Amino acid sequence: MDAKKHINHSALSLLSFIAVVFVLYILKPFIVPILFAIIFSVMIFPIQRFLEKKWRCNRLFATLASLTTLFFLTALIFFLISTRLSYFMDNSEIYSQKLGELFHRSVNNLERTFNIGNNRLFSEQEYKAENIIKANLDKIGIVLSESSSLLGDMVLIPIYIFFFLYYRSFFRTFIYKAFRSKSKSFINSILKKVYEIQQNYLLGLIKVIIIVGCLNSLGLLLLGISNPFFFGFLAAFLLLIPYIGVIIGSLLPAIIALATKDSAWYAFGVIAIFGFIQFLEGNFITPKITGSKVSVNAFVVITSLVLFSMLWGITGMILALPITATLKILFDNTPGYEAYGFLIGEPVDKHLQSRARSRLKRWKGIRKAK
């Protein structure tokens, strides 16, 4: 009887999980703007609190002032990105022509090296490098343009942000009523942890973007790549997409290096510099700035990136880490779900040691105690 009950419970849990995923997929146009609004609300809440407590402003004025500050900063960033991307797309014809010439020279060198003779690797009629390169440059520009204007196209986000800030006490009271079985102190503790981990992630990410952007720009400047600060900070801004963003961000300056320099080694230099900076960012810069507050292990980060990208595309990849970090807090404080919180978190040293080494260490500890 217990086995049958366990099977029924597992089947019900599986069906519930499938239903939640289906709802999240169907309601993407509704859920994604709300999630972005929550994140931005956490970002600008210190401004709101400063205006309310230090300057004694009423809540309506403080909310409007905070929202206006966020709007101007966001508009400035996306204006700069769209302007430089437009310049890049206007010159894509020149870049594609130069890349096509480089491609044909490389093919001819291969043919001469391997004595291919009249049996050419590619014929100009069958394979027009310029057309293919031009088409891919256009696609890259379109993808980046859509990505950069993604938040700006969501007109509902500012409205949601306004109500999240202005009605925050009202929403907190709703949570109290929805979870009557939990004490207010417990709920306040959970909300504080969620707020702190989101704020720590956002502030840490801004600092990392500035540092990595300066390093990227310096590397491109030393190589003599055009528009070094734009491409350097664009690649840093794409750190919003963990692991994958740096790959996308290094492609554009590498293509520019191929098109404008007389040697392909400049493109390899761009990729090498960006790869080295990514190594520094992942192993030294981000851990030093954010510390252990956003404690999500690399396996779960990659898995969440894949799953959320399948669910919501590029926006899912941006939201993957904040959502996963929040889920860890909720799992850690929900009876019966602690194991899932443990799985999301960072493993400690003992989990990374071999069994023989762990036994040796334990035996040394027992011997020392004696």
Coordinates of C-alpha atoms in Angstrom, one line a residue:
M1 CA 0.0 0.0 0.0
D2 CA 2.9 2.4 0.9
A3 CA 4.6 1.6 -2.4
K4 CA 1.4 2.4 -4.4
K5 CA 1.0 5.6 -2.4
H6 CA 4.7 6.5 -3.2
I7 CA 4.1 5.8 -6.9
N8 CA 1.0 8.0 -7.0
H9 CA 2.8 10.8 -5.2
S10 CA 5.7 10.6 -7.7
A11 CA 3.4 10.6 -10.6
L12 CA 1.5 13.6 -9.2
S13 CA 4.8 15.5 -8.7
L14 CA 5.9 14.7 -12.3
L15 CA 2.5 15.9 -13.7
S16 CA 2.7 19.1 -11.5
F17 CA 6.2 19.8 -12.8
I18 CA 5.1 19.3 -16.4
A19 CA 2.1 21.6 -15.9
V20 CA 4.3 24.3 -14.3
V21 CA 6.8 24.1 -17.3
F22 CA 3.9 24.3 -19.8
V23 CA 2.4 27.3 -18.0
L24 CA 5.7 29.1 -17.9
Y25 CA 6.2 28.4 -21.6
I26 CA 2.7 29.5 -22.6
L27 CA 2.7 32.6 -20.4
K28 CA 6.2 33.8 -21.4
P29 CA 4.9 37.2 -22.7
F30 CA 3.4 37.8 -19.3
I31 CA 5.9 36.2 -16.9
V32 CA 9.2 37.5 -18.4
P33 CA 8.4 41.2 -18.1
I34 CA 7.3 40.7 -14.5
L35 CA 10.6 38.9 -13.7
F36 CA 12.6 41.7 -15.3
A37 CA 10.6 44.2 -13.4
I38 CA 11.3 42.5 -10.1
I39 CA 15.0 42.5 -10.8
F40 CA 15.1 46.1 -11.8
S41 CA 13.0 47.0 -8.8
V42 CA 15.6 45.4 -6.5
M43 CA 18.3 47.3 -8.4
I44 CA 16.8 50.8 -7.9
F45 CA 15.2 50.2 -4.5
P46 CA 18.2 51.7 -2.7
I47 CA 17.5 55.0 -4.6
Q48 CA 13.9 54.8 -3.5
R49 CA 14.8 54.2 0.1
F50 CA 17.4 57.0 0.1
L51 CA 14.8 59.5 -1.2
E52 CA 12.2 58.4 1.3
K53 CA 14.4 58.2 4.4
K54 CA 17.1 60.9 3.8
W55 CA 15.2 63.5 1.8
R56 CA 11.8 62.7 3.4
C57 CA 10.1 62.4 0.0
N58 CA 6.7 60.8 -0.2
R59 CA 6.5 57.4 -1.8
L60 CA 4.9 58.5 -5.1
F61 CA 7.6 61.1 -5.8
A62 CA 10.4 58.7 -4.8
T63 CA 9.0 55.9 -7.0
L64 CA 8.7 58.2 -10.0
A65 CA 12.2 59.7 -9.4
S66 CA 13.8 56.2 -9.1
L67 CA 12.0 55.0 -12.3
T68 CA 13.1 58.1 -14.2
T69 CA 16.7 57.5 -13.2
L70 CA 16.5 53.9 -14.4
F71 CA 14.9 54.9 -17.7
F72 CA 17.5 57.5 -18.6
L73 CA 20.4 55.1 -17.7
T74 CA 18.9 52.3 -19.7
A75 CA 18.0 54.6 -22.7
L76 CA 21.6 55.9 -22.7
I77 CA 23.2 52.4 -22.7
F78 CA 20.9 51.1 -25.5
F79 CA 21.3 54.3 -27.6
L80 CA 25.1 53.9 -27.5
I81 CA 24.9 50.2 -28.4
S82 CA 22.4 50.8 -31.2
T83 CA 24.4 53.7 -32.7
R84 CA 27.6 51.7 -32.9
L85 CA 25.8 48.6 -34.2
S86 CA 24.3 50.8 -36.9
Y87 CA 27.8 52.0 -37.9
F88 CA 29.0 48.4 -37.9
M89 CA 26.1 47.3 -40.2
D90 CA 26.6 50.3 -42.5
N91 CA 30.2 49.1 -43.1
S92 CA 29.3 45.4 -43.3
E93 CA 29.6 45.5 -47.1
I94 CA 33.2 46.6 -46.8
Y95 CA 34.0 44.1 -44.1
S96 CA 32.4 41.2 -46.1
Q97 CA 34.3 42.1 -49.2
K98 CA 37.6 42.1 -47.4
L99 CA 36.8 38.9 -45.6
G100 CA 35.8 37.4 -48.9
E101 CA 39.2 38.3 -50.4
L102 CA 40.9 36.9 -47.4
F103 CA 38.9 33.6 -47.7
H104 CA 39.8 33.3 -51.4
R105 CA 43.5 33.9 -50.7
S106 CA 43.4 31.2 -48.0
V107 CA 41.8 28.7 -50.4
N108 CA 44.4 29.5 -53.1
N109 CA 47.2 29.0 -50.6
L110 CA 45.7 25.6 -49.6
E111 CA 45.4 24.6 -53.2
R112 CA 49.0 25.5 -53.9
T113 CA 50.3 23.9 -50.7
F114 CA 48.6 20.5 -51.4
N115 CA 49.0 20.7 -55.2
I116 CA 45.4 20.4 -55.9
G117 CA 45.8 22.0 -59.3
N118 CA 42.7 22.3 -61.5
N119 CA 40.5 20.4 -59.0
R120 CA 39.7 23.5 -56.9
L121 CA 38.3 23.2 -53.4
F122 CA 35.6 25.7 -54.2
S123 CA 34.4 27.3 -57.4
E124 CA 33.3 30.9 -57.4
Q125 CA 30.1 29.9 -59.0
E126 CA 29.3 27.4 -56.3
Y127 CA 30.6 29.2 -53.3
K128 CA 30.5 33.0 -53.0
A129 CA 32.3 33.8 -49.8
E130 CA 31.4 37.4 -49.9
N131 CA 27.6 36.6 -50.0
I132 CA 27.8 34.1 -47.2
I133 CA 29.9 36.4 -45.0
K134 CA 27.6 39.3 -45.7
A135 CA 24.6 37.2 -44.8
N136 CA 26.1 36.1 -41.6
L137 CA 27.2 39.6 -40.6
D138 CA 23.6 40.7 -41.2
K139 CA 22.3 37.9 -39.0
I140 CA 24.8 38.8 -36.3
G141 CA 23.7 42.4 -36.4
I142 CA 20.0 41.5 -36.3
V143 CA 20.4 39.2 -33.4
L144 CA 22.4 41.7 -31.4
S145 CA 20.0 44.5 -32.3
E146 CA 17.1 42.4 -31.1
S147 CA 18.9 41.5 -28.0
S148 CA 19.9 45.0 -27.1
S149 CA 16.3 46.3 -27.7
L150 CA 14.7 43.5 -25.9
L151 CA 14.1 45.3 -22.6
G152 CA 13.2 48.5 -24.4
D153 CA 10.4 46.9 -26.3
M154 CA 8.7 45.7 -23.2
V155 CA 6.6 48.7 -22.4
L156 CA 5.0 46.9 -19.5
I157 CA 8.2 46.7 -17.4
P158 CA 8.2 50.3 -16.2
I159 CA 4.6 49.9 -15.2
Y160 CA 5.3 46.8 -13.2
I161 CA 8.3 48.4 -11.6
F162 CA 6.2 51.4 -10.5
F163 CA 3.6 49.2 -8.8
F164 CA 6.2 46.8 -7.2
L165 CA 7.9 49.8 -5.6
Y166 CA 4.8 51.8 -4.7
Y167 CA 2.7 48.9 -3.5
R168 CA 5.6 47.0 -1.8
S169 CA 3.9 47.0 1.7
F170 CA 0.7 45.9 0.1
F171 CA 2.4 42.9 -1.5
R172 CA 4.2 42.0 1.7
T173 CA 0.9 41.9 3.5
F174 CA -0.5 39.6 0.8
I175 CA 2.4 37.2 1.4
Y176 CA 1.7 37.2 5.1
K177 CA -1.9 36.3 4.4
A178 CA -1.0 33.7 1.8
F179 CA 1.4 31.9 4.2
R180 CA -0.5 32.1 7.5
S181 CA 1.2 29.0 8.8
K182 CA 4.6 30.8 8.8
S183 CA 5.5 33.5 11.2
K184 CA 6.1 37.0 10.0
S185 CA 9.7 36.9 11.2
F186 CA 10.3 33.8 9.1
I187 CA 8.7 35.3 6.0
N188 CA 10.7 38.6 6.5
S189 CA 13.9 36.6 6.8
I190 CA 13.2 34.8 3.5
L191 CA 12.3 38.0 1.7
K192 CA 15.5 39.6 3.1
K193 CA 17.7 36.8 1.9
V194 CA 16.1 36.9 -1.6
Y195 CA 16.5 40.6 -1.8
E196 CA 20.1 40.5 -0.6
I197 CA 21.2 37.8 -3.0
Q198 CA 19.5 39.6 -6.0
Q199 CA 21.1 42.9 -5.0
N200 CA 24.5 41.3 -4.4
Y201 CA 24.3 39.6 -7.8
L202 CA 23.3 42.9 -9.6
L203 CA 25.8 45.1 -7.9
G204 CA 28.5 42.6 -8.3
L205 CA 27.6 42.1 -12.0
I206 CA 27.8 45.9 -12.6
K207 CA 31.3 46.0 -11.0
V208 CA 32.5 43.0 -13.0
I209 CA 31.2 44.5 -16.2
I210 CA 33.1 47.7 -15.6
I211 CA 36.3 45.9 -14.8
V212 CA 36.1 43.4 -17.6
G213 CA 35.0 46.2 -20.0
C214 CA 38.2 48.2 -19.2
L215 CA 40.4 45.1 -19.6
N216 CA 38.8 44.1 -22.9
S217 CA 39.1 47.7 -24.2
L218 CA 42.8 47.9 -23.1
G219 CA 43.5 44.6 -24.9
L220 CA 41.8 45.8 -28.1
L221 CA 43.5 49.1 -27.9
L222 CA 46.9 47.5 -27.7
L223 CA 46.1 45.4 -30.8
G224 CA 44.9 48.5 -32.7
I225 CA 41.4 47.3 -33.3
S226 CA 38.9 50.0 -34.2
N227 CA 36.2 51.0 -31.7
P228 CA 38.0 49.2 -28.8
F229 CA 35.9 50.7 -26.0
F230 CA 32.6 49.8 -27.7
F231 CA 33.6 46.2 -28.4
G232 CA 35.3 45.8 -25.1
F233 CA 32.2 46.9 -23.1
L234 CA 29.8 45.2 -25.4
A235 CA 31.6 41.9 -24.6
A236 CA 31.5 42.8 -20.9
F237 CA 27.8 43.6 -21.1
L238 CA 27.2 40.2 -22.6
L239 CA 28.4 38.7 -19.4
L240 CA 24.7 38.8 -18.6
I241 CA 24.7 35.5 -20.4
P242 CA 27.2 33.4 -18.4
Y243 CA 29.8 31.4 -20.4
I244 CA 28.2 32.0 -23.8
G245 CA 28.2 35.8 -23.7
V246 CA 32.0 36.1 -23.9
I247 CA 32.0 33.9 -27.0
I248 CA 29.5 36.1 -28.8
G249 CA 31.3 39.2 -27.6
S250 CA 34.7 38.1 -29.0
L251 CA 33.3 37.3 -32.5
L252 CA 32.6 40.8 -33.6
P253 CA 36.1 42.3 -32.8
A254 CA 37.7 39.2 -34.2
I255 CA 35.8 39.7 -37.5
I256 CA 36.8 43.4 -37.5
A257 CA 40.4 42.4 -37.0
L258 CA 40.2 40.0 -40.0
A259 CA 38.6 42.6 -42.2
T260 CA 40.9 45.6 -41.2
K261 CA 44.3 44.0 -40.4
D262 CA 46.8 42.5 -42.8
S263 CA 47.3 39.4 -40.7
A264 CA 44.9 36.8 -39.2
W265 CA 47.0 36.7 -36.1
Y266 CA 45.2 39.9 -34.9
A267 CA 41.9 37.9 -34.8
F268 CA 43.6 35.1 -32.9
G269 CA 45.0 37.8 -30.6
V270 CA 41.5 39.1 -29.9
I271 CA 40.2 35.7 -29.1
A272 CA 43.2 34.9 -26.9
I273 CA 42.9 38.2 -24.9
F274 CA 39.2 37.7 -24.4
G275 CA 39.7 34.1 -23.4
F276 CA 42.4 35.1 -20.8
I277 CA 40.2 37.9 -19.4
Q278 CA 37.3 35.4 -19.2
F279 CA 39.6 33.1 -17.2
L280 CA 40.5 36.0 -14.8
E281 CA 36.8 37.0 -14.5
G282 CA 35.6 33.5 -13.7
N283 CA 38.4 32.5 -11.3
F284 CA 39.4 35.8 -9.6
I285 CA 37.3 38.9 -10.4
T286 CA 33.8 37.5 -9.9
P287 CA 34.6 35.3 -6.8
K288 CA 36.4 38.3 -5.2
I289 CA 33.6 40.7 -5.8
T290 CA 30.4 38.7 -5.3
G291 CA 32.0 36.3 -2.7
S292 CA 29.9 33.2 -1.7
K293 CA 26.5 34.9 -1.5
V294 CA 25.5 33.7 -5.0
S295 CA 26.5 30.1 -4.2
V296 CA 25.4 28.2 -7.3
N297 CA 27.7 25.5 -8.6
A298 CA 28.9 25.5 -12.2
F299 CA 27.0 22.3 -13.2
V300 CA 23.7 23.8 -12.1
V301 CA 24.6 27.1 -13.9
I302 CA 25.2 25.4 -17.2
T303 CA 22.1 23.2 -16.8
S304 CA 19.9 26.1 -15.9
L305 CA 21.2 28.1 -18.9
V306 CA 20.3 25.2 -21.2
L307 CA 16.9 24.7 -19.7
F308 CA 15.9 28.3 -19.5
S309 CA 17.2 29.0 -23.0
M310 CA 14.9 26.2 -24.2
L311 CA 12.0 27.7 -22.3
W312 CA 12.4 31.4 -23.0
G313 CA 15.3 31.9 -25.4
I314 CA 17.9 34.6 -24.8
T315 CA 15.8 36.2 -22.0
G316 CA 15.8 32.8 -20.3
M317 CA 19.6 32.7 -20.4
I318 CA 19.7 36.2 -18.8
L319 CA 17.2 35.2 -16.1
A320 CA 18.6 31.7 -15.4
L321 CA 21.1 32.6 -12.7
P322 CA 18.9 35.0 -10.6
I323 CA 16.0 32.6 -10.7
T324 CA 18.2 29.6 -9.7
A325 CA 19.8 31.5 -6.9
T326 CA 16.3 32.4 -5.6
L327 CA 15.2 28.8 -5.9
K328 CA 18.1 27.7 -3.7
I329 CA 17.0 30.0 -0.9
L330 CA 13.4 28.8 -1.2
F331 CA 14.5 25.1 -1.2
D332 CA 16.8 25.6 1.7
N333 CA 14.0 27.0 3.8
T334 CA 11.2 24.7 2.7
P335 CA 10.8 21.3 4.5
G336 CA 11.2 18.4 2.2
Y337 CA 13.1 20.4 -0.4
E338 CA 16.4 20.9 1.4
A339 CA 18.1 18.2 -0.9
Y340 CA 17.4 20.3 -4.0
G341 CA 18.9 23.4 -2.3
F342 CA 22.0 21.3 -1.4
L343 CA 22.3 20.2 -5.1
I344 CA 22.2 23.8 -6.3
G345 CA 24.8 25.0 -3.9
E346 CA 28.6 24.9 -4.1
P347 CA 30.2 21.6 -3.0
V348 CA 32.6 21.9 -0.1
D349 CA 36.2 20.5 -0.1
K350 CA 35.2 17.1 1.3
H351 CA 32.9 16.5 -1.7
L352 CA 35.8 17.0 -4.1
Q353 CA 38.2 14.6 -2.5
S354 CA 38.6 11.0 -3.4
R355 CA 37.3 8.3 -1.0
A356 CA 40.8 7.1 -0.2
R357 CA 42.0 10.7 0.6
S358 CA 38.9 11.3 2.7
R359 CA 39.6 8.1 4.7
L360 CA 43.3 9.1 5.2
K361 CA 42.3 12.6 6.4
R362 CA 39.7 11.1 8.8
W363 CA 42.3 8.6 10.1
K364 CA 44.8 11.4 10.7
G365 CA 42.2 13.3 12.6
I366 CA 41.4 10.3 14.8
R367 CA 45.1 9.6 15.4
K368 CA 45.8 13.3 16.3
A369 CA 42.9 13.2 18.8
K370 CA 44.4 10.2 20.5

